[in-house]
Tab-separated table of C-alpha atoms in Angstrom:
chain	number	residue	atom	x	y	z
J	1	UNK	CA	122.822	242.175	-90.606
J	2	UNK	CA	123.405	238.207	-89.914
J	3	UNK	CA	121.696	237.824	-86.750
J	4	UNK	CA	123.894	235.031	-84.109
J	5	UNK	CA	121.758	233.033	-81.755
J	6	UNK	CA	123.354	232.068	-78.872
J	7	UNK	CA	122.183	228.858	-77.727
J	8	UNK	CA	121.355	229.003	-73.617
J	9	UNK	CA	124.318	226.250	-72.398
J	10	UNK	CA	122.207	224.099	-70.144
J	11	UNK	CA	123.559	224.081	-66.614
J	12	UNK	CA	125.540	221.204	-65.894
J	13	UNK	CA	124.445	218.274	-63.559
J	14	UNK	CA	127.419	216.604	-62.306
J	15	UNK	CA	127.529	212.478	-62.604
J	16	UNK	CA	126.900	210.291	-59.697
J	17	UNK	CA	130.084	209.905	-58.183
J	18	UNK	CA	130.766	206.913	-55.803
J	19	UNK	CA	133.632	207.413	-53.160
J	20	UNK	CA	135.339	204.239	-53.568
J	21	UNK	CA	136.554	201.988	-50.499
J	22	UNK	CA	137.501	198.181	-49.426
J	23	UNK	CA	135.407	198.226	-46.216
J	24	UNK	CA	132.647	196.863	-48.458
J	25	UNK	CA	134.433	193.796	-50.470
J	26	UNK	CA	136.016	193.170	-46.750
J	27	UNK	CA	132.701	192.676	-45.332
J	28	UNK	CA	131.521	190.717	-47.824
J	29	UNK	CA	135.012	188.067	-47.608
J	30	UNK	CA	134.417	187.740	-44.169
J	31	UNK	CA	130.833	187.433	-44.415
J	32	UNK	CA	131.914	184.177	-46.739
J	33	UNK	CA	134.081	182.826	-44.591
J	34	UNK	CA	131.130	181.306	-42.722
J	35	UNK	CA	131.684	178.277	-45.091
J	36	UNK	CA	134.918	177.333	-43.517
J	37	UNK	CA	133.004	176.726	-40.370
J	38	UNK	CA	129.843	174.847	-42.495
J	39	UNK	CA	132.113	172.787	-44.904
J	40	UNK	CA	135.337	171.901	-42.452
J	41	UNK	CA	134.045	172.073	-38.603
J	42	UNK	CA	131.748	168.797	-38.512
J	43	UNK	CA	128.729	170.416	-36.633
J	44	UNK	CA	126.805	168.016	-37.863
J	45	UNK	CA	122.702	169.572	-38.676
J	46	UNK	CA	122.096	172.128	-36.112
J	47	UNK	CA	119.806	173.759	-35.277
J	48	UNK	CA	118.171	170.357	-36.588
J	49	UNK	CA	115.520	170.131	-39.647
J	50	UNK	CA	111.514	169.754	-38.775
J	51	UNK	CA	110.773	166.473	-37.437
J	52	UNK	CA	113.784	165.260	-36.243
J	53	UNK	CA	113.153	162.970	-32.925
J	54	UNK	CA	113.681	164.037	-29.699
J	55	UNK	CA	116.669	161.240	-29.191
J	56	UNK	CA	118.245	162.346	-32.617
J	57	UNK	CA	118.249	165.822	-31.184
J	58	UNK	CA	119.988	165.069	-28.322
J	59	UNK	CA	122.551	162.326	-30.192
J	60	UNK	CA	123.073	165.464	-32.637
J	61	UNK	CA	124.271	168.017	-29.998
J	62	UNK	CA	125.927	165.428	-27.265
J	63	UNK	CA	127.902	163.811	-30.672
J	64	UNK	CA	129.167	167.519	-32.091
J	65	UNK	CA	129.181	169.460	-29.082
J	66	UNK	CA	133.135	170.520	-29.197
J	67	UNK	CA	132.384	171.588	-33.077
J	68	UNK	CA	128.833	173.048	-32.674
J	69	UNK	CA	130.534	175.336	-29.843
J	70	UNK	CA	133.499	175.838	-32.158
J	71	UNK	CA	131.328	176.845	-35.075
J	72	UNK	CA	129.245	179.441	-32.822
J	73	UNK	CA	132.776	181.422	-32.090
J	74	UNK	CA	133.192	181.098	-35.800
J	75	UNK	CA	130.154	182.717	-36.669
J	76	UNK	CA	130.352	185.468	-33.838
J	77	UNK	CA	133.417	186.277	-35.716
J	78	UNK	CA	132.705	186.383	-39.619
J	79	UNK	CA	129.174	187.349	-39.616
J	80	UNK	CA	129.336	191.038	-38.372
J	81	UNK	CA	131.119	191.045	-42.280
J	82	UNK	CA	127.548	191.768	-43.291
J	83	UNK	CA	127.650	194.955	-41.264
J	84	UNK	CA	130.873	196.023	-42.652
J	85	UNK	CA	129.548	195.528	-46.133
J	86	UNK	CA	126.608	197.697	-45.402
J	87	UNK	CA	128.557	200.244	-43.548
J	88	UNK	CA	131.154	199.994	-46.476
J	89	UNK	CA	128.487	200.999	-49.608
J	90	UNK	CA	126.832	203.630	-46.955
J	91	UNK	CA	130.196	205.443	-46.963
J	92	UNK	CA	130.551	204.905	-50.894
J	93	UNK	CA	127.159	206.355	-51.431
J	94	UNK	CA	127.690	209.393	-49.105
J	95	UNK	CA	125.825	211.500	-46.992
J	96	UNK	CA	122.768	212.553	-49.511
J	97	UNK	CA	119.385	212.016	-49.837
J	98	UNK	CA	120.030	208.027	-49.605
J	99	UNK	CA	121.426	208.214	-45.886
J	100	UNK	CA	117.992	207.582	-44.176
J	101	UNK	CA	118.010	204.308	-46.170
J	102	UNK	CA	121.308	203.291	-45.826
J	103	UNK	CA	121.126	203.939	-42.032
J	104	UNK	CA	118.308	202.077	-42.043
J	105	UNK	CA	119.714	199.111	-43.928
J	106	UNK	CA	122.873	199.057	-41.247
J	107	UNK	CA	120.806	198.779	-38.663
J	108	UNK	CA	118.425	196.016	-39.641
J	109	UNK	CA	121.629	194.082	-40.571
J	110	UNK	CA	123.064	194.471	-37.188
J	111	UNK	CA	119.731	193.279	-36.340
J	112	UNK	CA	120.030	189.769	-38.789
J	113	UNK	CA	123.356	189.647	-37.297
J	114	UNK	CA	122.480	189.684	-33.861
J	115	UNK	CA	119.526	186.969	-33.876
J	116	UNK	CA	122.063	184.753	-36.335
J	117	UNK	CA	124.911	184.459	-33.647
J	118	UNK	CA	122.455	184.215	-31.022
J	119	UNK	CA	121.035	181.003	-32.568
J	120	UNK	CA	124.241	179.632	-33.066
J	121	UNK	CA	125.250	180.650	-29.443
J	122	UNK	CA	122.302	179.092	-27.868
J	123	UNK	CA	122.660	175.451	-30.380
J	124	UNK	CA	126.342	175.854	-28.755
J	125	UNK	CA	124.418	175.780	-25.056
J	126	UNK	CA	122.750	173.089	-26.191
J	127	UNK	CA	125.579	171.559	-27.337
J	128	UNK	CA	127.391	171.631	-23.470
J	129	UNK	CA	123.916	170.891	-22.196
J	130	UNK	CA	123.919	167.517	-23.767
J	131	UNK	CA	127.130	166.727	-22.192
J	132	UNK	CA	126.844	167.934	-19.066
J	133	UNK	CA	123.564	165.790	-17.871
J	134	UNK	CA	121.247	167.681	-18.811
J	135	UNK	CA	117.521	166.118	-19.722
J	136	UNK	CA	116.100	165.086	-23.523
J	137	UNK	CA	113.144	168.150	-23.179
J	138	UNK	CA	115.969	171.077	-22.488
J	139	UNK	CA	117.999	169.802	-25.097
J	140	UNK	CA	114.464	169.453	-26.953
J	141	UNK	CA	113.989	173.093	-25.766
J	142	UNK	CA	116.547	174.796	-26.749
J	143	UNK	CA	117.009	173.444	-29.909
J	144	UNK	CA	113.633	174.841	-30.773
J	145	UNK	CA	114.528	178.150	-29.830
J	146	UNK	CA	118.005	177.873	-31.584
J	147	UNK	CA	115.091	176.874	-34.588
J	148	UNK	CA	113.136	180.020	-34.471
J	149	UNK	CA	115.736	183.123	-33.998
J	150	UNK	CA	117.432	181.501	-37.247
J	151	UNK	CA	114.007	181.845	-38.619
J	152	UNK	CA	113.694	185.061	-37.295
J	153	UNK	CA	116.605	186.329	-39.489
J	154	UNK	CA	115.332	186.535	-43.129
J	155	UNK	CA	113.343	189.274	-42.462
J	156	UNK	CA	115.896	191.637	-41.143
J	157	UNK	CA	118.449	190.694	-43.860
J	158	UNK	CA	115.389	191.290	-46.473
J	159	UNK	CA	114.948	194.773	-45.374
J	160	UNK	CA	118.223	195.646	-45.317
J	161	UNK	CA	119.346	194.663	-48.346
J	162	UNK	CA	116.084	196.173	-50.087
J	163	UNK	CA	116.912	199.518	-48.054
J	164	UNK	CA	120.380	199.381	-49.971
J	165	UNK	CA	119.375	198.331	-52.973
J	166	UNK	CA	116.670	201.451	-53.092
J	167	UNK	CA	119.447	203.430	-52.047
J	168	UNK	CA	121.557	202.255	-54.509
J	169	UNK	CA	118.897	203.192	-57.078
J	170	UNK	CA	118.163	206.647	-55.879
J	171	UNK	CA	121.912	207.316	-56.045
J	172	UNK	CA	122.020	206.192	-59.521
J	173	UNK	CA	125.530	205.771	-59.060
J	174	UNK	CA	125.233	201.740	-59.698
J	175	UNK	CA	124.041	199.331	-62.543
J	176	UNK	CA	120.118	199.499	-62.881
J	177	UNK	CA	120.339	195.877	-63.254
J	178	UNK	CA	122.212	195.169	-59.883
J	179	UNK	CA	119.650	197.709	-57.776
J	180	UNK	CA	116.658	195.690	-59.082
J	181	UNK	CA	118.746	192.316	-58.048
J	182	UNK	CA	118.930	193.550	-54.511
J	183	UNK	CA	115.071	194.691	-54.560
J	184	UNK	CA	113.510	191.343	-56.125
J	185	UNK	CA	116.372	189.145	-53.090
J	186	UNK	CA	115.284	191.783	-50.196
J	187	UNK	CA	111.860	191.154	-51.119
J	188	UNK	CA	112.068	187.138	-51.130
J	189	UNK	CA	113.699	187.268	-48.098
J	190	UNK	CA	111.074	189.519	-46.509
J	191	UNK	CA	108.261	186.967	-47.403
J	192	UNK	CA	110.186	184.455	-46.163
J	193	UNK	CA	110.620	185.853	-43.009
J	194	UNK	CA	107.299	186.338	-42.817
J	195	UNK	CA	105.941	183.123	-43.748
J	196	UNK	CA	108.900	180.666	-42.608
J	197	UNK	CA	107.559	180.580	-38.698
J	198	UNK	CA	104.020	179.188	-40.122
J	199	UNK	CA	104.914	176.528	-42.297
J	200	UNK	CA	107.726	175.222	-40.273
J	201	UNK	CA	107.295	171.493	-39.923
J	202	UNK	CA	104.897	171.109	-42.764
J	203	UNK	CA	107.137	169.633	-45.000
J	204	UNK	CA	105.427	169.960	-48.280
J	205	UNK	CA	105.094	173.970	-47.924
J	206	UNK	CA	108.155	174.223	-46.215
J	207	UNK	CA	110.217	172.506	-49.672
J	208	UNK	CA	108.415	175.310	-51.569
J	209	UNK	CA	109.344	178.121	-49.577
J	210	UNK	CA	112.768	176.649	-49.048
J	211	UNK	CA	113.387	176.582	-52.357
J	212	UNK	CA	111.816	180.383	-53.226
J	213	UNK	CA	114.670	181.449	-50.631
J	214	UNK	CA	117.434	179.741	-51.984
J	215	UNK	CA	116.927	181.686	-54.858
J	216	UNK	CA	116.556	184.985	-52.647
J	217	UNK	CA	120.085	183.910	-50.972
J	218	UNK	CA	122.116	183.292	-54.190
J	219	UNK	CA	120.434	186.334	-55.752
J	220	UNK	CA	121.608	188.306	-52.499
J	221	UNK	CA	124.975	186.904	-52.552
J	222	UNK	CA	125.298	187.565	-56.225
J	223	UNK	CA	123.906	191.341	-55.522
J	224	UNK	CA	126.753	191.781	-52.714
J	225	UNK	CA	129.855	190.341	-54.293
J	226	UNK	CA	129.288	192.641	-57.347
J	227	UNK	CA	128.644	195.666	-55.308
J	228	UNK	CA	131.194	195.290	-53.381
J	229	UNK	CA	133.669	195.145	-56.028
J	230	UNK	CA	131.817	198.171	-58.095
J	231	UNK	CA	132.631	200.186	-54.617
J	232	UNK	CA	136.416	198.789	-54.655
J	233	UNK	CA	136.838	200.072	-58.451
J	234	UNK	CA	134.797	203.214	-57.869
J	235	UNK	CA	137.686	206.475	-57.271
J	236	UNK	CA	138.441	206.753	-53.545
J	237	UNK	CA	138.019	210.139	-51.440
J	238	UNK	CA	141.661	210.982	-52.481
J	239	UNK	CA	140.864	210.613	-56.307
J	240	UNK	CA	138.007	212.696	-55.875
J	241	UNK	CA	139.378	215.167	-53.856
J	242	UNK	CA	142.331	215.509	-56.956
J	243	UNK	CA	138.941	216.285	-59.083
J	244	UNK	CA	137.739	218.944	-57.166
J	245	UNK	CA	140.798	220.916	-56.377
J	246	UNK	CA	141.848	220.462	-60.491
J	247	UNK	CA	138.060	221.700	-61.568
J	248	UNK	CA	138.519	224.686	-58.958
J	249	UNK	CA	141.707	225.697	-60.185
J	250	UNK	CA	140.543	225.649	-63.398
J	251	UNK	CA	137.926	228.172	-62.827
């Protein structure tokens, strides 16, 4: 008698599936749209760069001070795009294992956020300020400040998009590739954060770290743009849905 082995089916383990939306692409076009206000509103350099004199500081905020306040609206405007980006691949990625990261990543974005329009909100005080009568050491002042919360932004902005990116990874519902982007630009931007306070106003450390971040911010913007369109072309809750009632019926 011909004996018939029956091979044990290994249960299935259904694919990564990524709820598509636009909420993340729409973040990120807003997000972008701080460039209209940094190539077309003439804000001049605020806050200004290490060094700059006391006089120049005050000639740079009393000759822009219409734009600079301009520009802060601006910014109040398009930067919460980060947040919607963030909030826009949380929903994607769903509510699994990955939503303690990807709350975490929203919120130290909102964080970034926050301290980024605040600098530009206070160079904007500074701005009326220099107009208004106001003396060369409170322009001085508050251009220092201004300085230090922009400073204080690569950190949060590091963390979130390394919370994402881990996220991301853990999901396994993106490219490898692009998850290890978002780590190695998170983690840049961390150590900048940390170390950008310190060697502010030493000008030959501060050309090397300057130039380590720039690579951190193109990798990050490079990270987000394709992310954001992998969410976009991902199937959206209503595709997915179709999937699960067809599987059920077939059943």
């Amino acid at each position: 008698m011909q004996r018939r082995e029956v091979a044990a089916e290994a249960p299935r383990v259904p694919e990564p599936r990524l709820s598509g939306n636009r909420l993340a692409l729409a973040g990120a076009v807003l997000y972008f749209l701080e460039w209209v206000a940094i190539l077309g509103f003439g804000a001049g350099t605020v806050p200004t760069d290490p060094g700059t004199s006391p006089k120049d500081i005050v000639a740079e905020y009393s000759g822009h001070a219409t734009a600079i306040a301009l520009a802060a609206g601006w910014y109040s405007l398009v930067l919460p795009g980060r947040i919607l980006f963030v909030a826009g691949v949380r929903a994607a990625l769903g509510r699994g294992s990955v939503s303690a990261l990807t709350t975490f990543a929203a919120a130290t974005m909102a964080v970034s956020v926050v301290l980024e329009i605040g600098a530009f909100m206070l160079a904007g005080g500074a701005g009326y300020a220099a107009t208004h009568g106001a003396d060369q050491s409170t322009i001085v002042g508050l251009d220092a400040v201004s300085n230090w919360l922009d400073l204080a932004i690569w950190a949060p902005i590091g963390l979130s998009v390394l919370g994402l990116s881990l996220a991301m990874l853990q999901a396994r519902a993106f490219w490898r590739w692009l998850c290890w982007l978002g780590v190695v630009a998170g983690l840049i931007s961390c150590v900048h954060g940390v170390v950008a306070g310190p060697v502010f106003g030493i000008a030959s450390l501060q050309d090397v770290t300057q130039a380590v971040s720039t690579v951190g911010v193109l990798g990050f913007w490079a990270w987000m743009l394709v992310t954001a369109v992998v969410v976009l072309r991902a199937p959206g809750v209503s595709a997915l849905a179709a999937d699960v009632t067809q599987a059920i019926r077939k059943t």
